[in-house]
Short mmCIF file of N, CA, C and O and ligand atoms in Angstrom, two decimals:
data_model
loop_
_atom_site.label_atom_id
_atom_site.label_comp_id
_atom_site.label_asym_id
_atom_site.label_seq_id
_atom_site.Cartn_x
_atom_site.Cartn_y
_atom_site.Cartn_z
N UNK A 1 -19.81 -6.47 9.97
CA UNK A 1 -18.44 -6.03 10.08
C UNK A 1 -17.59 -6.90 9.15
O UNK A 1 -17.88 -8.09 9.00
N UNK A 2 -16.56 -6.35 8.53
CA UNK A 2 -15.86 -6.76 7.80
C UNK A 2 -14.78 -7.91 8.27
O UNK A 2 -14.24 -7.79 9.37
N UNK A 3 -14.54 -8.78 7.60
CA UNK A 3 -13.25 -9.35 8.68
C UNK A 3 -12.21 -9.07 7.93
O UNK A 3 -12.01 -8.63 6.80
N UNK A 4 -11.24 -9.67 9.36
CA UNK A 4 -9.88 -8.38 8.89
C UNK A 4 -9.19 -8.61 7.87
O UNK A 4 -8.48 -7.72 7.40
N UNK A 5 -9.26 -10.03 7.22
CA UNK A 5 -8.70 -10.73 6.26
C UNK A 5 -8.97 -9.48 4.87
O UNK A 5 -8.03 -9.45 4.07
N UNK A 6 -9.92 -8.68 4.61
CA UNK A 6 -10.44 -8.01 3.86
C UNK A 6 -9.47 -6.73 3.89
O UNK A 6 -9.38 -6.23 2.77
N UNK A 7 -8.70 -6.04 4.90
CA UNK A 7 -7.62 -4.91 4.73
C UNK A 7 -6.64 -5.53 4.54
O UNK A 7 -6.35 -6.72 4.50
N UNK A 8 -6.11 -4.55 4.43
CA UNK A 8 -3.71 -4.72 4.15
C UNK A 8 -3.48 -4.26 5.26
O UNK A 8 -3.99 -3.42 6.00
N UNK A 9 -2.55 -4.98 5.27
CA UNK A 9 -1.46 -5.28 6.55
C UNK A 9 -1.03 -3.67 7.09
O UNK A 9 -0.94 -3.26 8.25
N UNK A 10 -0.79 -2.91 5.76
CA UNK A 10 -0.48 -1.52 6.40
C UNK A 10 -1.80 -1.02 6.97
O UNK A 10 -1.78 -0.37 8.01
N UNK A 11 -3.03 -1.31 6.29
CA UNK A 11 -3.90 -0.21 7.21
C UNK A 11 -4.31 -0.68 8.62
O UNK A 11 -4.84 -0.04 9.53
N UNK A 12 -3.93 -1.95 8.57
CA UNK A 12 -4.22 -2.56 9.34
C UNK A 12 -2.88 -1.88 11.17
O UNK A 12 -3.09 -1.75 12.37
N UNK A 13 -1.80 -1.71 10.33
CA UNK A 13 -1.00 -0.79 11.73
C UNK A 13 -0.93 0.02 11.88
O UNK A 13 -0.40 0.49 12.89
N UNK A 14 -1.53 0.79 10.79
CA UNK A 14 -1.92 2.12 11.02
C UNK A 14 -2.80 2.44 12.05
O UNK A 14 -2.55 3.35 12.85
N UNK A 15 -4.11 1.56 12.10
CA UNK A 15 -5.13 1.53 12.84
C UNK A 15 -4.67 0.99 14.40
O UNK A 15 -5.35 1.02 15.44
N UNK A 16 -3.43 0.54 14.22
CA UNK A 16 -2.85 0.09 15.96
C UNK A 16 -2.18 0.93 15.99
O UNK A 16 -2.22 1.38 17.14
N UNK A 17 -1.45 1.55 15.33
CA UNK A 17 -0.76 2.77 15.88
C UNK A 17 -1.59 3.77 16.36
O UNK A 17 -1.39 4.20 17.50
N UNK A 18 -2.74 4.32 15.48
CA UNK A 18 -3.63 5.20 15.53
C UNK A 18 -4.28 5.09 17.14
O UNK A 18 -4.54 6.10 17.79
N UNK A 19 -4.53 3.58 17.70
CA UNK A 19 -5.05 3.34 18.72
C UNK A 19 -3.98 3.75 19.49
O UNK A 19 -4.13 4.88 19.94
N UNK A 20 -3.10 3.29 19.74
CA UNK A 20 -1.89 3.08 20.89
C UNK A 20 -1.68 4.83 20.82
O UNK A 20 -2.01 5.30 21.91
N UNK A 21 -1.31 5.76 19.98
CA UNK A 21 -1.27 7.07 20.17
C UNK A 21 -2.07 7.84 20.87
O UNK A 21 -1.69 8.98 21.14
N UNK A 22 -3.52 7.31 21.38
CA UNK A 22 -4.56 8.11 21.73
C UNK A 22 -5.23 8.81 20.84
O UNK A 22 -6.03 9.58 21.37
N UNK A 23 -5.21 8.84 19.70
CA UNK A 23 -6.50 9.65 18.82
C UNK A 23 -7.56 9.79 19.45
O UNK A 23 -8.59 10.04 18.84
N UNK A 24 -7.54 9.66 20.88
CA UNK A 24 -9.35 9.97 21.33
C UNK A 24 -8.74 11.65 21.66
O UNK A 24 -9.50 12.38 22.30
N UNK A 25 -7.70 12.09 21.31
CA UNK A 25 -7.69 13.71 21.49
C UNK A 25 -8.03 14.44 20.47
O UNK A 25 -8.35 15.63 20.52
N UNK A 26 -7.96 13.68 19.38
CA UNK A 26 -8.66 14.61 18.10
C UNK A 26 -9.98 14.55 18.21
O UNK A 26 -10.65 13.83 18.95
N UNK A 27 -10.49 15.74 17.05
CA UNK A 27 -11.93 15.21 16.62
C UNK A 27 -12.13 14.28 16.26
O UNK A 27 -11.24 13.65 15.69
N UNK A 28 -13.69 13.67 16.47
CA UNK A 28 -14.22 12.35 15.13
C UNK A 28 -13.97 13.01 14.10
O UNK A 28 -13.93 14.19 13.74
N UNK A 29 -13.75 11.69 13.56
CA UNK A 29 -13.84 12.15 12.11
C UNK A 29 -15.21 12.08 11.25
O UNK A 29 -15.81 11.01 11.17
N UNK A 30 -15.64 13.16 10.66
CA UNK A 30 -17.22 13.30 10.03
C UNK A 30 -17.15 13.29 8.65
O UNK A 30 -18.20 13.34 8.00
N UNK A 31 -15.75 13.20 7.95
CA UNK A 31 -15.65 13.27 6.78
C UNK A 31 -14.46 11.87 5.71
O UNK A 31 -13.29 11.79 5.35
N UNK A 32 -15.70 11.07 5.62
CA UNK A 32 -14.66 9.73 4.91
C UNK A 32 -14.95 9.81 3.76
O UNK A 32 -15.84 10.39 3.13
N UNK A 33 -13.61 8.76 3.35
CA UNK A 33 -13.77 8.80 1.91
C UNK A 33 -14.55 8.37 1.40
O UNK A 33 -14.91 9.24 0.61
N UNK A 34 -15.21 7.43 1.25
CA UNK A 34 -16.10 7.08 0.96
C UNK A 34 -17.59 7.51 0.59
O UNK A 34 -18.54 6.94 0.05
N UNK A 35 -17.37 8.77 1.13
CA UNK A 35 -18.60 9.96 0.98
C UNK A 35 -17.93 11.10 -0.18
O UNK A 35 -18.47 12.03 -0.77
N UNK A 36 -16.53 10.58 -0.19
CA UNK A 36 -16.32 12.02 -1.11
C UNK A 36 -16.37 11.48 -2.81
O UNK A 36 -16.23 10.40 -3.38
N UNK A 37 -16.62 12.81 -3.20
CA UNK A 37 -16.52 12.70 -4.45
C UNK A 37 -15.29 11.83 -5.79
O UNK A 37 -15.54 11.30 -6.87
N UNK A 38 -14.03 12.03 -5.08
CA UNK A 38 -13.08 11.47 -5.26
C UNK A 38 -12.38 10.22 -4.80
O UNK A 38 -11.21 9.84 -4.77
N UNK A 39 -13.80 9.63 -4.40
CA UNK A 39 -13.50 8.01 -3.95
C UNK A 39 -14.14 6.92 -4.83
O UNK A 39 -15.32 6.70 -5.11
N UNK A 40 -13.16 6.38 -5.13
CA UNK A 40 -13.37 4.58 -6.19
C UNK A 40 -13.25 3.52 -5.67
O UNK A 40 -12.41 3.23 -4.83
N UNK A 41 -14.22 2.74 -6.19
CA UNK A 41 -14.34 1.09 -5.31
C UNK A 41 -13.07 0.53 -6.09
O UNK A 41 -12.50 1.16 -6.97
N UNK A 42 -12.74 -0.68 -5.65
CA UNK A 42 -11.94 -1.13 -6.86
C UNK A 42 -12.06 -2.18 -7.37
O UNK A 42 -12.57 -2.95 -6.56
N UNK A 43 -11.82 -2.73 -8.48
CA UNK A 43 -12.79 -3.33 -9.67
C UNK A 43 -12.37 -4.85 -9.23
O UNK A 43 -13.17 -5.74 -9.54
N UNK A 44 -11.37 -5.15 -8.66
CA UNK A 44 -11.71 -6.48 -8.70
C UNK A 44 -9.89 -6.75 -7.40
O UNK A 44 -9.21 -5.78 -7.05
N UNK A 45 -9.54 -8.25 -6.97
CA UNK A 45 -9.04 -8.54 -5.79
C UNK A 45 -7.29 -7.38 -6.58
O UNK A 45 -6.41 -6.64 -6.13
N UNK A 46 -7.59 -7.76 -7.49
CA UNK A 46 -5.93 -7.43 -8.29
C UNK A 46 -5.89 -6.31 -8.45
O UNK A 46 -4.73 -5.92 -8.65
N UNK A 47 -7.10 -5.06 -8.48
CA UNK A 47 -7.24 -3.94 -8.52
C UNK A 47 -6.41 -3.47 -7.32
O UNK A 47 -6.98 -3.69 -6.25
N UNK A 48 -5.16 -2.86 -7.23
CA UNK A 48 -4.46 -2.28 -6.02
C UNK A 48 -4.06 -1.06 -6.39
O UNK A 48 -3.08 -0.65 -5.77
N UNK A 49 -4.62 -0.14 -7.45
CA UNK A 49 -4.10 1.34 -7.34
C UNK A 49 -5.24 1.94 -5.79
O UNK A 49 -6.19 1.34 -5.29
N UNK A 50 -4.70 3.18 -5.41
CA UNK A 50 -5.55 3.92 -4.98
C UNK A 50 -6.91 4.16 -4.79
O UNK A 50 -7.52 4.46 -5.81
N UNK A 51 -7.44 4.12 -3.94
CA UNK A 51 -8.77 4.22 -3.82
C UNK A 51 -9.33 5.68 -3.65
O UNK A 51 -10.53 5.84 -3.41
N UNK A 52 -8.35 6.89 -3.78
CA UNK A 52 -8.11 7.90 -4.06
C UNK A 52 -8.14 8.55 -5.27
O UNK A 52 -7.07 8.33 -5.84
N UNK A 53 -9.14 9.50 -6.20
CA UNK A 53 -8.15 9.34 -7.40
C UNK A 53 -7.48 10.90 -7.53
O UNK A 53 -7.10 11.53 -8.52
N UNK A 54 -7.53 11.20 -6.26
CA UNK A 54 -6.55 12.10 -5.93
C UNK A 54 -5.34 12.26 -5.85
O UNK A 54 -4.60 13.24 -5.93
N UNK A 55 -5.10 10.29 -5.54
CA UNK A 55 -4.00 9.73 -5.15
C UNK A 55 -3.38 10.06 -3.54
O UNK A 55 -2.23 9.74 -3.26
N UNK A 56 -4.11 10.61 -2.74
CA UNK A 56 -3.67 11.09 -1.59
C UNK A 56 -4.02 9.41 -0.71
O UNK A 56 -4.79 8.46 -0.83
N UNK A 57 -2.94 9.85 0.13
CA UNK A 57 -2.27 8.40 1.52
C UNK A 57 -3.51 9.07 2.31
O UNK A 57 -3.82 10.24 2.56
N UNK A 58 -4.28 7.37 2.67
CA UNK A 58 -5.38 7.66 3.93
C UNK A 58 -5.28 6.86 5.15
O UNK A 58 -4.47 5.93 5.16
N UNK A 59 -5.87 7.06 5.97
CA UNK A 59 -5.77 6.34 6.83
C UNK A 59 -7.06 5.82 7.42
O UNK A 59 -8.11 6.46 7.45
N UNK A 60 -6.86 4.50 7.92
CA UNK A 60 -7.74 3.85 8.06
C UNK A 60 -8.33 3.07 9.38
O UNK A 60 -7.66 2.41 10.17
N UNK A 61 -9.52 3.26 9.42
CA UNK A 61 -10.51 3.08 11.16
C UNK A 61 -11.01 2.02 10.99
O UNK A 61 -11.79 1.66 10.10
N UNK A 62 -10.48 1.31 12.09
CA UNK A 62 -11.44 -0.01 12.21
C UNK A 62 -12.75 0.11 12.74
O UNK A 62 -12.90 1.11 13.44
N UNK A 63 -13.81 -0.69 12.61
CA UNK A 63 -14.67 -0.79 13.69
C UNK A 63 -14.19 -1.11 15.49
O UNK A 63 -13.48 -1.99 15.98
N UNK A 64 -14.89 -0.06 16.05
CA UNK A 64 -14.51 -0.66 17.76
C UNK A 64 -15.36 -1.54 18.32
O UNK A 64 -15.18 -1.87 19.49
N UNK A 65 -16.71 -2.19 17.36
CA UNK A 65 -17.40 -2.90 17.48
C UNK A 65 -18.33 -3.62 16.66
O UNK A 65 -17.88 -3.47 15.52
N UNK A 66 -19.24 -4.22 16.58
CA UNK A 66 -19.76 -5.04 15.77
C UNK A 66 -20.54 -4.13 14.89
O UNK A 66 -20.69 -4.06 13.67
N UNK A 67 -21.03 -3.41 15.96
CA UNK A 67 -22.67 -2.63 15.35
C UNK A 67 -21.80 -1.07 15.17
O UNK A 67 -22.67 -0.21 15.05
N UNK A 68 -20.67 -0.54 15.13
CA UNK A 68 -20.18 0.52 14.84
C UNK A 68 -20.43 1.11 13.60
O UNK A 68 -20.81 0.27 12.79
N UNK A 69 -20.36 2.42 13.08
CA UNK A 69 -20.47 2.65 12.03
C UNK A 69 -19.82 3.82 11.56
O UNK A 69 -20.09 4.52 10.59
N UNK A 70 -18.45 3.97 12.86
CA UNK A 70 -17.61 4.45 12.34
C UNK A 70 -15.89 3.95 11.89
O UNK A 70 -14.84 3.93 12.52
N UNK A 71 -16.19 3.68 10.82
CA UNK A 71 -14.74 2.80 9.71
C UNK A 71 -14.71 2.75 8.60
O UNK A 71 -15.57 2.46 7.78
N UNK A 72 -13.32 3.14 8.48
CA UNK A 72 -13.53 3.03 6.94
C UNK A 72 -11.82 4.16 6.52
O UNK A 72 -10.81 4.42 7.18
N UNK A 73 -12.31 4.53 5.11
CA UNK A 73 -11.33 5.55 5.24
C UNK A 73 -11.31 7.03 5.04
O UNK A 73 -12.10 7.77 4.45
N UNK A 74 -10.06 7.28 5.76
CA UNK A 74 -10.55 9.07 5.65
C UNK A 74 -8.67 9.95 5.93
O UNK A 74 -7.70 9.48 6.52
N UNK A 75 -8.77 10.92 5.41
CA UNK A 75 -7.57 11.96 5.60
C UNK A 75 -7.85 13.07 6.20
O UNK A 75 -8.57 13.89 5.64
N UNK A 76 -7.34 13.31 7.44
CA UNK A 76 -7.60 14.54 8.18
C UNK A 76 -7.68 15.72 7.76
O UNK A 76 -6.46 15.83 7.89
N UNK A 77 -8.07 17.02 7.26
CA UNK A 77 -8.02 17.98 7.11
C UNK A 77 -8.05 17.94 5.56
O UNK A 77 -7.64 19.01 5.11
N UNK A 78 -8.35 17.20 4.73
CA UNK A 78 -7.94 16.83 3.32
C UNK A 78 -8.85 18.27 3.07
O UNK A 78 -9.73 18.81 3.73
N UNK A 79 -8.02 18.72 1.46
CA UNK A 79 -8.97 19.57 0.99
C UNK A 79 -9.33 19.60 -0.38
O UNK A 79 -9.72 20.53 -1.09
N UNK A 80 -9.12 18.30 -0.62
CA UNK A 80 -10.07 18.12 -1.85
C UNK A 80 -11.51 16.79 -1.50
O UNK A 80 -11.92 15.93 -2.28
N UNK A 81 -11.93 17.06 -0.17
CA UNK A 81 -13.05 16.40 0.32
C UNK A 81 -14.08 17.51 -0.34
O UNK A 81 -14.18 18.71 -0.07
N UNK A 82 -15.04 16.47 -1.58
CA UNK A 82 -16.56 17.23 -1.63
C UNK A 82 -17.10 15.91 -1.53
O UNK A 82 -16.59 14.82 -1.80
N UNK A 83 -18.42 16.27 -1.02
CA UNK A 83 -19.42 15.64 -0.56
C UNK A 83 -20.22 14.77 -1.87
O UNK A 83 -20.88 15.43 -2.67
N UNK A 84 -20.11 13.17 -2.05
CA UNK A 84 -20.79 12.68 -3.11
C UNK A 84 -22.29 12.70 -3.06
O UNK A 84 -22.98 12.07 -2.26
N UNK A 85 -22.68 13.44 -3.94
CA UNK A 85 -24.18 13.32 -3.92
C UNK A 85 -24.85 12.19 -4.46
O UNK A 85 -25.81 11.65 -3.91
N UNK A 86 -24.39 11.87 -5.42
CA UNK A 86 -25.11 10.65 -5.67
C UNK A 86 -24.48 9.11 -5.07
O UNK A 86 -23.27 8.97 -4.90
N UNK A 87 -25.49 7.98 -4.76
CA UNK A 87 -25.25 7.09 -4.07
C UNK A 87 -23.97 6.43 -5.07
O UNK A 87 -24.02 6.49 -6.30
N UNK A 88 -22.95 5.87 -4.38
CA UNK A 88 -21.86 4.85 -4.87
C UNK A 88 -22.28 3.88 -5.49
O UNK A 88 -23.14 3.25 -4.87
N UNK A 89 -21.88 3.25 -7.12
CA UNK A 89 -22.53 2.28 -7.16
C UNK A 89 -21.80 1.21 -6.06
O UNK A 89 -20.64 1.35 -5.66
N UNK A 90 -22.61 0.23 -5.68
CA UNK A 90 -22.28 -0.97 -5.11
C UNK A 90 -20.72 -1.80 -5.26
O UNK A 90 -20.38 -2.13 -6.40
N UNK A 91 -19.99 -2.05 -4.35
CA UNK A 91 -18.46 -2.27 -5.26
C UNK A 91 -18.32 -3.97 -5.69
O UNK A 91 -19.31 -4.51 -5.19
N UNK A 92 -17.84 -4.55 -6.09
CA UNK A 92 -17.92 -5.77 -6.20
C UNK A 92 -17.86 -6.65 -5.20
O UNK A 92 -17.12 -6.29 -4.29
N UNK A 93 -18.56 -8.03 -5.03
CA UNK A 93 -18.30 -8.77 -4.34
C UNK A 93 -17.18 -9.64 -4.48
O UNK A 93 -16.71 -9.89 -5.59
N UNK A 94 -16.61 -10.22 -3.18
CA UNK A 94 -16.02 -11.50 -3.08
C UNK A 94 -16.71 -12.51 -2.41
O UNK A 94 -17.16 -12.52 -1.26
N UNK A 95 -16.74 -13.58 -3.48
CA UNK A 95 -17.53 -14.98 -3.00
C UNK A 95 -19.00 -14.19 -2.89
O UNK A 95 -19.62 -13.37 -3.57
N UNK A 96 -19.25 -15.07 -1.37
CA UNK A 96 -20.90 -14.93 -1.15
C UNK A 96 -20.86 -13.46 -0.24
O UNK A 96 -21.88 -12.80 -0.02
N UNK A 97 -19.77 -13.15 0.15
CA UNK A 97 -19.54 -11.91 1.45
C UNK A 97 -19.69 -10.12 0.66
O UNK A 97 -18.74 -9.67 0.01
N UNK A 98 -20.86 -9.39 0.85
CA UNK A 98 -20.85 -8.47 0.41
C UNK A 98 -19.69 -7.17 0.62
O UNK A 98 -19.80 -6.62 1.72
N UNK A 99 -19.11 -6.88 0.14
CA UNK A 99 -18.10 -5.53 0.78
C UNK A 99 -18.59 -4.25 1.05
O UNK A 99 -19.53 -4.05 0.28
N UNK A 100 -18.42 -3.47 1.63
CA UNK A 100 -18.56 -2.19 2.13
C UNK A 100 -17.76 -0.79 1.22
O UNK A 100 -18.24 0.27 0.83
N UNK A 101 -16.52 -1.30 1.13
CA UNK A 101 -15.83 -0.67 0.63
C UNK A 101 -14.51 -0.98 0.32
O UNK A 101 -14.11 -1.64 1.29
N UNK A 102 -13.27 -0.83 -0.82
CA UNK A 102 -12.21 -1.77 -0.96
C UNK A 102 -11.24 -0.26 -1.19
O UNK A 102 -10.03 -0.33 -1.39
S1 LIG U 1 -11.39 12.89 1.20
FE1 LIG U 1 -9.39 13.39 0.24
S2 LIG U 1 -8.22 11.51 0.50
FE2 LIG U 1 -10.35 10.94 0.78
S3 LIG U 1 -11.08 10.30 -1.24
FE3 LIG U 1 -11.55 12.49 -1.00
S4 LIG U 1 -9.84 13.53 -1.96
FE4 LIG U 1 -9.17 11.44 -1.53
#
């Protein structure tokens, strides 16, 4: 699991708002960005455009636990979600701590 030091402050209240609202009335979500075609790692700590290059606002899931493996980011109903077929390359590290996704 990532530590939290690794998000921004906004996704970071998004994800308490998201909690405090009850989102357990929606669906899961089965479709992140990170799977879509139109998702970019970003190249380094100073890299802060979009991780979109759709440019579309996402929102973002924490883990609810250690061993979870649902987090990350994603836009509800988006409709320029296609499915990446080929694997992501790997995004850069910081320090010795591997990332998941930036
Ligand atoms: S699912 Fe939508 S918001 Fe997410 S990366 Fe793809 S195009 Fe962008």
């Amino acid at each position: 699991m990532r530590p939290l030091g690794d998000f921004s402050t906004e996704a970071l209240l998004r994800e308490l708002a998201r909690r405090n609202d009850g989102e357990r009335h929606l669906k899961p979500v089965t479709r992140w960005c990170e799977n879509c075609t139109h998702w970019r790692n970003s190249t380094s700590e100073a890299d802060t455009c979009n991780n979109c290059t759709r440019d579309h606002a996402m929102e973002f899931r924490m883990p609810e636990s250690p061993s979870s493996e649902d987090y990350g980011f994603y836009r509800r109903g988006c409709q320029d979600w296609s499915r990446r077929l080929e694997p992501r390359p790997a995004p850069p590290s910081r320090g010795s701590q591997p990332r998941r996704a930036t």
